[in-house]
mmCIF file of C-alpha atoms and ligand atoms in Angstrom:
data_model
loop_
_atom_site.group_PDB
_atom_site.id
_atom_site.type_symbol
_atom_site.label_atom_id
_atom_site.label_comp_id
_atom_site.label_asym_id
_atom_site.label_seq_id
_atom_site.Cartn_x
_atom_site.Cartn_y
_atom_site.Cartn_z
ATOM 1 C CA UNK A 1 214.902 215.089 115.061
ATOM 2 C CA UNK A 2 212.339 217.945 115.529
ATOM 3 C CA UNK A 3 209.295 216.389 114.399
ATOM 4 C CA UNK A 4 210.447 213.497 116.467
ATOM 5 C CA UNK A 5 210.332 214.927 119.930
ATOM 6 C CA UNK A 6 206.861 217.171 118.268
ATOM 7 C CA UNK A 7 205.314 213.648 117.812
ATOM 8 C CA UNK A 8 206.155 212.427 120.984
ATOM 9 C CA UNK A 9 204.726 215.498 122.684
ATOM 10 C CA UNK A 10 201.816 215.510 120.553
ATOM 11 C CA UNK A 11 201.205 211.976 121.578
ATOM 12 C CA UNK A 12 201.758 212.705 125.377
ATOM 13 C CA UNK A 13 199.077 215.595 124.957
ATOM 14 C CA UNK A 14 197.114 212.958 123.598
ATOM 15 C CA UNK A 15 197.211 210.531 126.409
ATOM 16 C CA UNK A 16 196.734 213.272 128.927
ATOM 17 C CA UNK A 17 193.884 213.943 127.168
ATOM 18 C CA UNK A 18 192.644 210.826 127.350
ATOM 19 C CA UNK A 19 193.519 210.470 130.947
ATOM 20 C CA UNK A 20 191.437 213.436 131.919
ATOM 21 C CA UNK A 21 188.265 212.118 130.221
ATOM 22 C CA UNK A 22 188.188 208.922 132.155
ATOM 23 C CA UNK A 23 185.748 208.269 134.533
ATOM 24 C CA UNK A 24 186.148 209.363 137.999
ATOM 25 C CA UNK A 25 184.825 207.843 141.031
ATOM 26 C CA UNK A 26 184.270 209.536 144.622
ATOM 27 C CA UNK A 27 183.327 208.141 147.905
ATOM 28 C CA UNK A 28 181.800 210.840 149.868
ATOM 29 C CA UNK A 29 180.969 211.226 153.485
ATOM 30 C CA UNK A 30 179.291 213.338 155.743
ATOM 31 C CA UNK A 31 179.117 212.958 159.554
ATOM 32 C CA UNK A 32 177.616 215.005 162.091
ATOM 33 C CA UNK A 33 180.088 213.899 165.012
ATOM 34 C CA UNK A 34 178.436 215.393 167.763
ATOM 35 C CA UNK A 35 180.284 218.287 169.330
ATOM 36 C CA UNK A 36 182.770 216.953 172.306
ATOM 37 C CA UNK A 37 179.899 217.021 175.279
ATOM 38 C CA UNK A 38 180.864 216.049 178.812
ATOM 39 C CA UNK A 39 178.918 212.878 177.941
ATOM 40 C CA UNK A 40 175.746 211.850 179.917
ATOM 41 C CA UNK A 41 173.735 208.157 179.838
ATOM 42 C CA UNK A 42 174.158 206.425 176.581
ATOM 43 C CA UNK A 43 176.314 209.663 175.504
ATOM 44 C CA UNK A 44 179.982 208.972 176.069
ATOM 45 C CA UNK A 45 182.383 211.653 176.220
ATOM 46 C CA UNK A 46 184.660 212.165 172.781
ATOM 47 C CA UNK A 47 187.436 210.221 174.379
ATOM 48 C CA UNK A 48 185.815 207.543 174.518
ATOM 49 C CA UNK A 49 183.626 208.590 170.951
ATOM 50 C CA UNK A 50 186.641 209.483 169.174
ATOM 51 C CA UNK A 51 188.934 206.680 168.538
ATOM 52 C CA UNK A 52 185.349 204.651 166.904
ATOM 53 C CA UNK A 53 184.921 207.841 164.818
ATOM 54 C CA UNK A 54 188.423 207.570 163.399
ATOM 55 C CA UNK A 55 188.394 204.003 162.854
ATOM 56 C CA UNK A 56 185.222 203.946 161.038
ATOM 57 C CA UNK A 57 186.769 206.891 158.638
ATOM 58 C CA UNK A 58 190.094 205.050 157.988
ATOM 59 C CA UNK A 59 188.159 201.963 157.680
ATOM 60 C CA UNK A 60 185.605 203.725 155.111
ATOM 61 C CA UNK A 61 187.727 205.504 153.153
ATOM 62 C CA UNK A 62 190.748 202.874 152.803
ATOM 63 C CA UNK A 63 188.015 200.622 151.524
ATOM 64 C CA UNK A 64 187.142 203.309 149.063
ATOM 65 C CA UNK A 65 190.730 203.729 147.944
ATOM 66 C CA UNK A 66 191.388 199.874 147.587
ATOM 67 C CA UNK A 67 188.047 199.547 145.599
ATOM 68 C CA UNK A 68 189.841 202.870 143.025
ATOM 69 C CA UNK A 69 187.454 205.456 144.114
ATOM 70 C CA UNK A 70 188.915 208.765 146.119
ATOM 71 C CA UNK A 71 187.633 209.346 149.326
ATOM 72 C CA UNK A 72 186.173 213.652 150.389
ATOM 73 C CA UNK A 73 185.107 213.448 154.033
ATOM 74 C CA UNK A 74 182.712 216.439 154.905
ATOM 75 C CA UNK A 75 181.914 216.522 158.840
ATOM 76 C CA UNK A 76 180.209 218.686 161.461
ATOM 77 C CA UNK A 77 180.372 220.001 164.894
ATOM 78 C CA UNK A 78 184.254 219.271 165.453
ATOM 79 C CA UNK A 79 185.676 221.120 167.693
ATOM 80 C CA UNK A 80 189.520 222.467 167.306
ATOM 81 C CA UNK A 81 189.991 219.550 169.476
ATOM 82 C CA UNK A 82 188.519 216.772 168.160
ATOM 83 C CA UNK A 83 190.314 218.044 164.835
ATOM 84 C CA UNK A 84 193.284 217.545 166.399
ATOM 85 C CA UNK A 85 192.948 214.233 167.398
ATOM 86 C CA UNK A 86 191.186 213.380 164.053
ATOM 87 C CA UNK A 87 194.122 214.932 161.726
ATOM 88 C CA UNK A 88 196.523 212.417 164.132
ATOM 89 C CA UNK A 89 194.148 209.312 164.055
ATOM 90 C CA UNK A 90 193.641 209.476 160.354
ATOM 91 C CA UNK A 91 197.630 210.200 159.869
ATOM 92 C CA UNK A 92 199.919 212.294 157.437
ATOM 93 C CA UNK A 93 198.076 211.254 154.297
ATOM 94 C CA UNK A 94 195.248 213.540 154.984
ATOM 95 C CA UNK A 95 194.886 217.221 155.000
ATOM 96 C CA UNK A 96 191.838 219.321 156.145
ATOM 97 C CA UNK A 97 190.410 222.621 155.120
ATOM 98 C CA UNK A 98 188.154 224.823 157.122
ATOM 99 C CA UNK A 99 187.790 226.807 160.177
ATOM 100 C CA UNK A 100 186.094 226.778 163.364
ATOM 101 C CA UNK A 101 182.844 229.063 162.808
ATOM 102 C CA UNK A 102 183.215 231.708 165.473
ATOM 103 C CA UNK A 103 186.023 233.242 164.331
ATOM 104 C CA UNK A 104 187.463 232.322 161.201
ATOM 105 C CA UNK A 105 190.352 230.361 162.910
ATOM 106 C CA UNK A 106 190.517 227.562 165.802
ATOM 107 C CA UNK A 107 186.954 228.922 168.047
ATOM 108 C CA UNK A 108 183.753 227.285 167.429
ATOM 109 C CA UNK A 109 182.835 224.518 165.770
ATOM 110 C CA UNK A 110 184.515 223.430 162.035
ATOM 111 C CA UNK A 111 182.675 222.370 158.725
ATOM 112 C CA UNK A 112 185.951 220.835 157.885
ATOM 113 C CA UNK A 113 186.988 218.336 154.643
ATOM 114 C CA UNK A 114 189.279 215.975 154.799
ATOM 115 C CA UNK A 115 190.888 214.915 151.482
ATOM 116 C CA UNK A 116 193.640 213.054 150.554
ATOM 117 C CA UNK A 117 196.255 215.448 148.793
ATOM 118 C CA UNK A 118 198.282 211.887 146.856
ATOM 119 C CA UNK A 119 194.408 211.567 145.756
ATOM 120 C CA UNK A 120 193.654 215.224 144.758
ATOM 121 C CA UNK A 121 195.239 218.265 144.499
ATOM 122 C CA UNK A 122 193.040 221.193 146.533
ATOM 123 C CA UNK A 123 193.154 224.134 143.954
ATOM 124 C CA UNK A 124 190.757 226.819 145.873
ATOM 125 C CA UNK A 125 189.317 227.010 149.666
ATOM 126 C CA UNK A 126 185.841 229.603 149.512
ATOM 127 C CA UNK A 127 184.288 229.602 153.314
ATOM 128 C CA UNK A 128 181.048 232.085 153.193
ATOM 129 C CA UNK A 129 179.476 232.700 156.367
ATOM 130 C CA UNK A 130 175.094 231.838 155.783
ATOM 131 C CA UNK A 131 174.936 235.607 156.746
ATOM 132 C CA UNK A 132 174.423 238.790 155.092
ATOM 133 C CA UNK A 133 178.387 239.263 156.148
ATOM 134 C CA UNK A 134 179.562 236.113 154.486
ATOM 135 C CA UNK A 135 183.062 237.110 154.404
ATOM 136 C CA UNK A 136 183.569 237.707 158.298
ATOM 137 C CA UNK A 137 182.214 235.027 160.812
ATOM 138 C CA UNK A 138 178.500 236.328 161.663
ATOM 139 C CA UNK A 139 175.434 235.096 162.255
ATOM 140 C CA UNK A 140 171.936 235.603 160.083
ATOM 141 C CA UNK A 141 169.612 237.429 162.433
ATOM 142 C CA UNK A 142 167.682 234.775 164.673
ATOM 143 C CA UNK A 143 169.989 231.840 164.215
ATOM 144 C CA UNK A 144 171.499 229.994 166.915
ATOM 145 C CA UNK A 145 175.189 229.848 165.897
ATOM 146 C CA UNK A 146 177.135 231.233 163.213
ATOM 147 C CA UNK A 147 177.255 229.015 159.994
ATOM 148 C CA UNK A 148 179.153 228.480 156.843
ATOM 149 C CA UNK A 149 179.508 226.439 153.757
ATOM 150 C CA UNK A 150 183.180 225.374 152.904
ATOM 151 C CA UNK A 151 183.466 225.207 148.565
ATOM 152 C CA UNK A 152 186.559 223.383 147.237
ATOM 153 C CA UNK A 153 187.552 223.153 144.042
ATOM 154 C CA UNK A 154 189.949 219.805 143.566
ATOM 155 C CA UNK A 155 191.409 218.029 140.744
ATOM 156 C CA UNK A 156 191.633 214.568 140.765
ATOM 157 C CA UNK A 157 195.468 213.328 140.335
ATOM 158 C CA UNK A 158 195.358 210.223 138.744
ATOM 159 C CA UNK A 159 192.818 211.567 135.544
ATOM 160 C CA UNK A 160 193.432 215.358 135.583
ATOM 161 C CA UNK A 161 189.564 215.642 136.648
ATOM 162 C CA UNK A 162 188.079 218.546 138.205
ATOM 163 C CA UNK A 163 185.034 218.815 140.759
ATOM 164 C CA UNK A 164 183.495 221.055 143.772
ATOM 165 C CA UNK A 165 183.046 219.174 146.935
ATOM 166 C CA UNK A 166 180.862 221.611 149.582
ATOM 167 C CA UNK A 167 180.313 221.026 153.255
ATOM 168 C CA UNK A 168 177.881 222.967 155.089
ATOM 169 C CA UNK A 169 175.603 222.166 158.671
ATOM 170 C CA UNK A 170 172.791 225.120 158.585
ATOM 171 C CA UNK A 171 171.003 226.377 161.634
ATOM 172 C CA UNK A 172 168.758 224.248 163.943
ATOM 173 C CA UNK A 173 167.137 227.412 165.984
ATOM 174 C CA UNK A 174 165.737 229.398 162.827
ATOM 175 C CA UNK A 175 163.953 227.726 159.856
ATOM 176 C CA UNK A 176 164.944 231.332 158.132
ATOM 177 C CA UNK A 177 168.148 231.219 158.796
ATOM 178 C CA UNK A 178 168.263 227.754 157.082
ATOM 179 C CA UNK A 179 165.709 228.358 154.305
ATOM 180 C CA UNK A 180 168.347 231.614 154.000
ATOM 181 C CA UNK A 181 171.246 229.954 154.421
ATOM 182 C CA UNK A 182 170.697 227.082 151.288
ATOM 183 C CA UNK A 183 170.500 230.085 149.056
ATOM 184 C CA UNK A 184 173.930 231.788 150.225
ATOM 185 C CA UNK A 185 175.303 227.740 149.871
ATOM 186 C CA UNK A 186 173.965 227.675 146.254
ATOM 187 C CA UNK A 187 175.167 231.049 145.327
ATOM 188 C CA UNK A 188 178.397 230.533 147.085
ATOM 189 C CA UNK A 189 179.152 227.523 145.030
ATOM 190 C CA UNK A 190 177.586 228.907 141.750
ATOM 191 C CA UNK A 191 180.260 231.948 141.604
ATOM 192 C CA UNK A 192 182.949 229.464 142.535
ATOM 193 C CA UNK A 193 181.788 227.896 139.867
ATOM 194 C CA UNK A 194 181.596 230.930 137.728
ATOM 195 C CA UNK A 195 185.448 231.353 137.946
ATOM 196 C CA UNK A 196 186.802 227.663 137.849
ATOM 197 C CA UNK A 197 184.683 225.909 135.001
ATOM 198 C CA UNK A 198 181.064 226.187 134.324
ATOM 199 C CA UNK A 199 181.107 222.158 133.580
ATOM 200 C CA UNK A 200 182.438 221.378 137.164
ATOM 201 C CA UNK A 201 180.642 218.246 138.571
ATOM 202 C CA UNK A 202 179.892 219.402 142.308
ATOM 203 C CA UNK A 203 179.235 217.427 145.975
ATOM 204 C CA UNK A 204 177.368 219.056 148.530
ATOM 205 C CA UNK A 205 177.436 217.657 152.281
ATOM 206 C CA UNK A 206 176.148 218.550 155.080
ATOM 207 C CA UNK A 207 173.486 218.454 157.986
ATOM 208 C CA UNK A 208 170.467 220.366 156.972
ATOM 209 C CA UNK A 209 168.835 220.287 160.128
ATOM 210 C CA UNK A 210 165.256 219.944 157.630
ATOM 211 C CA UNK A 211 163.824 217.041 157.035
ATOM 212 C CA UNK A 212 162.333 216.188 153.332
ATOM 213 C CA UNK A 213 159.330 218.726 152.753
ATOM 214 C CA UNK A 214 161.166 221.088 155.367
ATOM 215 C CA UNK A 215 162.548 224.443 154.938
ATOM 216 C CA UNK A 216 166.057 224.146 153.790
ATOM 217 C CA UNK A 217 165.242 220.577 151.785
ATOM 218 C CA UNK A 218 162.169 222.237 149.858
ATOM 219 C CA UNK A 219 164.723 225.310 149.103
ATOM 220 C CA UNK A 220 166.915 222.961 147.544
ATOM 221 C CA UNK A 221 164.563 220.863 145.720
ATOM 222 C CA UNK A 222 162.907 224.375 144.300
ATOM 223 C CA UNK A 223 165.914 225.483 143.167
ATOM 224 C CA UNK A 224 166.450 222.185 141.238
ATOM 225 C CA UNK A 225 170.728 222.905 140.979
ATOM 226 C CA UNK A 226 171.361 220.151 142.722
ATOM 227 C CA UNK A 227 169.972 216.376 143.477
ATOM 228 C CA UNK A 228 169.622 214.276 146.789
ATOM 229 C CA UNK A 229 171.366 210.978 146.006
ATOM 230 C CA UNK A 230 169.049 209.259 148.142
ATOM 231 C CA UNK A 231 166.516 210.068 145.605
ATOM 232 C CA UNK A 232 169.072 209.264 141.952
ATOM 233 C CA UNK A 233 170.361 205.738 143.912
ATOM 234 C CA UNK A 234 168.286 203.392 142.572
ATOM 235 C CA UNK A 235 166.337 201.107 145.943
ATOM 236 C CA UNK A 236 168.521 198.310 145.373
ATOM 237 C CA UNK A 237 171.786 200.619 145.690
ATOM 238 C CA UNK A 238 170.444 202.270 149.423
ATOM 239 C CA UNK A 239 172.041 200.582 151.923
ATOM 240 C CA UNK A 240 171.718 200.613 155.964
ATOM 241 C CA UNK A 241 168.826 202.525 157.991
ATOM 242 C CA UNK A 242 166.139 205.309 156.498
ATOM 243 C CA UNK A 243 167.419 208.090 158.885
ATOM 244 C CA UNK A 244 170.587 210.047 160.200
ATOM 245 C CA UNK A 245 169.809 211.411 162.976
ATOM 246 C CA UNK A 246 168.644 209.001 165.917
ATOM 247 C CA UNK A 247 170.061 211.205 169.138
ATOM 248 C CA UNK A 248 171.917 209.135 171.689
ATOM 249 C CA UNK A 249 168.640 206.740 172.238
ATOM 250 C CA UNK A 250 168.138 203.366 172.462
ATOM 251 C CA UNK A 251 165.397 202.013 170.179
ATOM 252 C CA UNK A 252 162.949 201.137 172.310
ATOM 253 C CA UNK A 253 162.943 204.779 173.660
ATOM 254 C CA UNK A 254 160.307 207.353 171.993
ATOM 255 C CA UNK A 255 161.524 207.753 167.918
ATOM 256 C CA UNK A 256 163.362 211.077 167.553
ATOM 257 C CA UNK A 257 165.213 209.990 164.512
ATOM 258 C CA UNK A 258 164.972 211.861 161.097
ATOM 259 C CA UNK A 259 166.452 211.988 157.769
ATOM 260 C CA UNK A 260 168.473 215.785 158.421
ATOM 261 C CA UNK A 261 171.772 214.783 156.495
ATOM 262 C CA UNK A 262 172.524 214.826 152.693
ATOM 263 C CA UNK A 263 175.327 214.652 149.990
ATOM 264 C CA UNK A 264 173.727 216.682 146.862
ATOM 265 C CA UNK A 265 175.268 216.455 143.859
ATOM 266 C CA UNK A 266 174.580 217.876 140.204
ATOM 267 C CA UNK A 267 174.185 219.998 138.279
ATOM 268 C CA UNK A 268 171.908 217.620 135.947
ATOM 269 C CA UNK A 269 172.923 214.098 135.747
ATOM 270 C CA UNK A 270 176.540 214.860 136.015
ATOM 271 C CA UNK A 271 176.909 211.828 138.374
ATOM 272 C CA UNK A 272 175.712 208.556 138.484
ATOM 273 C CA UNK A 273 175.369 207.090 142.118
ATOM 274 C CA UNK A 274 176.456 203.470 142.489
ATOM 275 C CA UNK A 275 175.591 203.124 146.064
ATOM 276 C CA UNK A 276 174.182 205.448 148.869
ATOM 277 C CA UNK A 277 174.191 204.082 152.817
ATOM 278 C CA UNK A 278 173.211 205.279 155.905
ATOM 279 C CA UNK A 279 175.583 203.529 158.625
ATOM 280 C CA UNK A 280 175.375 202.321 161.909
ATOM 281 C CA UNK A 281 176.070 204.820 164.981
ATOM 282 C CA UNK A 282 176.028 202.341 167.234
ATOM 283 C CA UNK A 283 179.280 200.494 167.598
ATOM 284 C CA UNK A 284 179.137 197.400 169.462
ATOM 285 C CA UNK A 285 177.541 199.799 172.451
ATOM 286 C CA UNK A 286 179.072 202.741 171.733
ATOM 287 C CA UNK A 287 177.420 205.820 170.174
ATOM 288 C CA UNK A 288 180.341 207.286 167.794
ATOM 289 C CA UNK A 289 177.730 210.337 167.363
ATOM 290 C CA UNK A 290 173.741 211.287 167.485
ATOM 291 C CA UNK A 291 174.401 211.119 163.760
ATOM 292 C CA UNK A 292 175.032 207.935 161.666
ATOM 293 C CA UNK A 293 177.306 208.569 159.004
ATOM 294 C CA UNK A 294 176.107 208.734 155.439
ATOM 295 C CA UNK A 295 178.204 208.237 152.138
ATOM 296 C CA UNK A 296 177.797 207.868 148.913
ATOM 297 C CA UNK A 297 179.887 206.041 145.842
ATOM 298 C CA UNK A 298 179.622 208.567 142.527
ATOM 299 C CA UNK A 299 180.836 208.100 139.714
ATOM 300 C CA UNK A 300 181.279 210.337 136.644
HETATM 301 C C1 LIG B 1 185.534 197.451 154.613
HETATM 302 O O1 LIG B 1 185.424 196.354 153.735
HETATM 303 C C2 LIG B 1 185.362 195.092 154.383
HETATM 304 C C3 LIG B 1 185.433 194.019 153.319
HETATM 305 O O2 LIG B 1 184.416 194.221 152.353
HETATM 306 C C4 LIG B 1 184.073 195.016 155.194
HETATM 307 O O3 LIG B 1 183.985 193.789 155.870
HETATM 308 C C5 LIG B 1 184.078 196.161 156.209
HETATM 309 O O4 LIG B 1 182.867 196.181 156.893
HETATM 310 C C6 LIG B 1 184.295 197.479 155.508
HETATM 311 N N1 LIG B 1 184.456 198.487 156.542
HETATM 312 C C7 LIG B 1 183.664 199.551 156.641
HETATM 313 C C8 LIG B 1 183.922 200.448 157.805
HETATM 314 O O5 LIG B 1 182.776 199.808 155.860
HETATM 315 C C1 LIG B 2 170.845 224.305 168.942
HETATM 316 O O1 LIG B 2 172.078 223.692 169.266
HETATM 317 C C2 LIG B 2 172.696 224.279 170.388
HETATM 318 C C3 LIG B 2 174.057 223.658 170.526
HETATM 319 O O2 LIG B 2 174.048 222.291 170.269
HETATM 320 C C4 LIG B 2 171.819 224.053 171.591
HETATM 321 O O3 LIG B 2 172.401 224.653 172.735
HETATM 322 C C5 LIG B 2 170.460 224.694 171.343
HETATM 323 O O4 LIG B 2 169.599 224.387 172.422
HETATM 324 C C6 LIG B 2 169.863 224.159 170.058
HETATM 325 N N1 LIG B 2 168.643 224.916 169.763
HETATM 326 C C7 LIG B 2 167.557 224.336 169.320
HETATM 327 C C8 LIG B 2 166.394 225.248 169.044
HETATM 328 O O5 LIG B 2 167.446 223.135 169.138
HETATM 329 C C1 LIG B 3 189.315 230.972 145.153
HETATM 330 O O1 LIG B 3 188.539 231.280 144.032
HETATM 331 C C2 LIG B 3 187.800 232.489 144.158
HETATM 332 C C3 LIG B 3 186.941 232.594 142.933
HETATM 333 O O2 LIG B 3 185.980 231.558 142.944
HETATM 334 C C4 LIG B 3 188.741 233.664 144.309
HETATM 335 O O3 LIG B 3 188.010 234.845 144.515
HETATM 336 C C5 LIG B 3 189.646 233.417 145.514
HETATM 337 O O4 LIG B 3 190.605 234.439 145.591
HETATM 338 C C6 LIG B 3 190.337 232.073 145.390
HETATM 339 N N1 LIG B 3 191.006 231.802 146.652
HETATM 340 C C7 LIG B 3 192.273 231.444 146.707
HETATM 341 C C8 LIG B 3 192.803 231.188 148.070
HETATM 342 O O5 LIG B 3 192.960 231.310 145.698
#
């Protein structure tokens, strides 16, 4: 009977084997929600914001699942409240990891991911403060706030897959403490790297506060580890508006809209982007942010 049950686990080694080489495909997000403001003009306050917010998630991301592709949600500027009522809105399916920025814990704003733990299991949480302190919450010298980059390293349940989805909103006082900061987000995600697989496909998110040609954009495009998937998706697979930022302005006021937010991924051409889209902020009148949200659909 021995070689029996070796067979059979041979061939189950087999099919996990196969399992784990098949393709893998993400829908990521980022969104810049906009800090919860009292609210002023065409800004209304997060209880009014926040309920749009979560439907457009839930809406975004159960599309993703039903279409077989796993949804990683990277946002900025939430407050410990607004995480509250976003944990609650998107319901007990999701899980979050970050902190708020000012102290490690619940004080400042979060650079929080939301993942699905049925869709992927989170094996490692690195948050590095963009500071020569990275391990306690600090600022670089001249920035506004205190900032961080958030590296996970998950494994995809249904194929055994592993990647590195990173989250990150760098400083919009100091152009050093941004052109700074992309090299302590690199190198963060590098030595994460370093320990949990060279070969690691890896995400990047975040609002950059740079344009394309600015600071922290031309850092990354010089250091050439990562791509902008605005640039790999091909013109017919961009979707939606050019830029992500718009402020809470009506169009026909002056144009202070820019492209400031970006999913990265690499290293090489480790993914293929199927579709990139810049969406809507402005929900049948409502503003869900001075962001639109971007995603992208990757695939392996
Ligand atoms: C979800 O998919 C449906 C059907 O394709 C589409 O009409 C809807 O706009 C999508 N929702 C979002 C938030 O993208
Ligand atoms: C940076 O953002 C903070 C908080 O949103 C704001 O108070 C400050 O004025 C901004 N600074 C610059 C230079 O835009
Ligand atoms: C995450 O991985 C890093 C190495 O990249 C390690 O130093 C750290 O202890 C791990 N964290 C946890 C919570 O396991």
């Amino acid at each position: 009977m021995r070689w029996l049950i070796t067979l059979g686990t041979l061939l189950m080694a087999a099919a996990t084997q196969t399992a784990a080489a098949g393709p893998l495909d993400l829908r990521v997000i980022t969104f810049n929600i906009r800090y919860a403001a009292p609210g002023d003009n065409y800004e209304k306050p997060w209880s009014t914001r926040g309920p749009v917010v979560i439907d457009w998630v839930s809406e975004t991301t159960a599309n993703a699942t039903a279409a077989g592709a796993v949804p990683v949600v990277g946002m900025q500027e939430v407050l410990h409240e607004q995480l509250v009522d976003i944990t609650a809105g998107l319901g007990s399916a999701w899980s979050y990891i970050g902190t708020g920025r000012d102290d490690g814990k619940e004080a400042g704003e979060y650079c929080p991911i939301f993942y699905q733990p049925d869709q992927v299991k989170l094996l490692n949480t690195t948050q590095k403060w963009l500071s020569k302190t990275p391990d306690v919450p600090s600022y670089w010298p001249g920035a506004g706030s205190r900032r961080y980059v958030l590296v996970a390293v998950f494994e995809d349940q249904a194929t055994g897959t592993r990647f590195i989805a990173a989250n990150t909103h760098l400083d919009n006082a100091s152009s050093e403490a941004r052109s700074e900061g992309v090299k302590i987000v690199l190198s963060a995600i590098r030595d994460v790297q370093t320990h949990w697989g060279p070969d690691l496909p890896v995400t990047l998110s975040g609002d950059f506060n740079s344009e394309p040609g600015q600071d922290a954009y031309a850092g990354m495009i010089a250091d050439g580890y990562l791509q902008d998937s605005y640039t790999l998706a091909d013109e017919q697979a961009r979707f939606g508006p050019y830029e992500t930022y718009t402020g809470f302005v009506p169009d026909e006021i002056p144009d202070v809209s820019a492209r400031i937010d970006f999913i990265w991924v690499g290293p090489d051409a480790t993914w293929d982007v199927t579709r990139y889209e810049v969406v809507d902020n402005d929900v049948d009148g409502v503003y869900m942010s001075d962001h639109r949200p971007v995603f992208v659909d990757i695939t392996l």
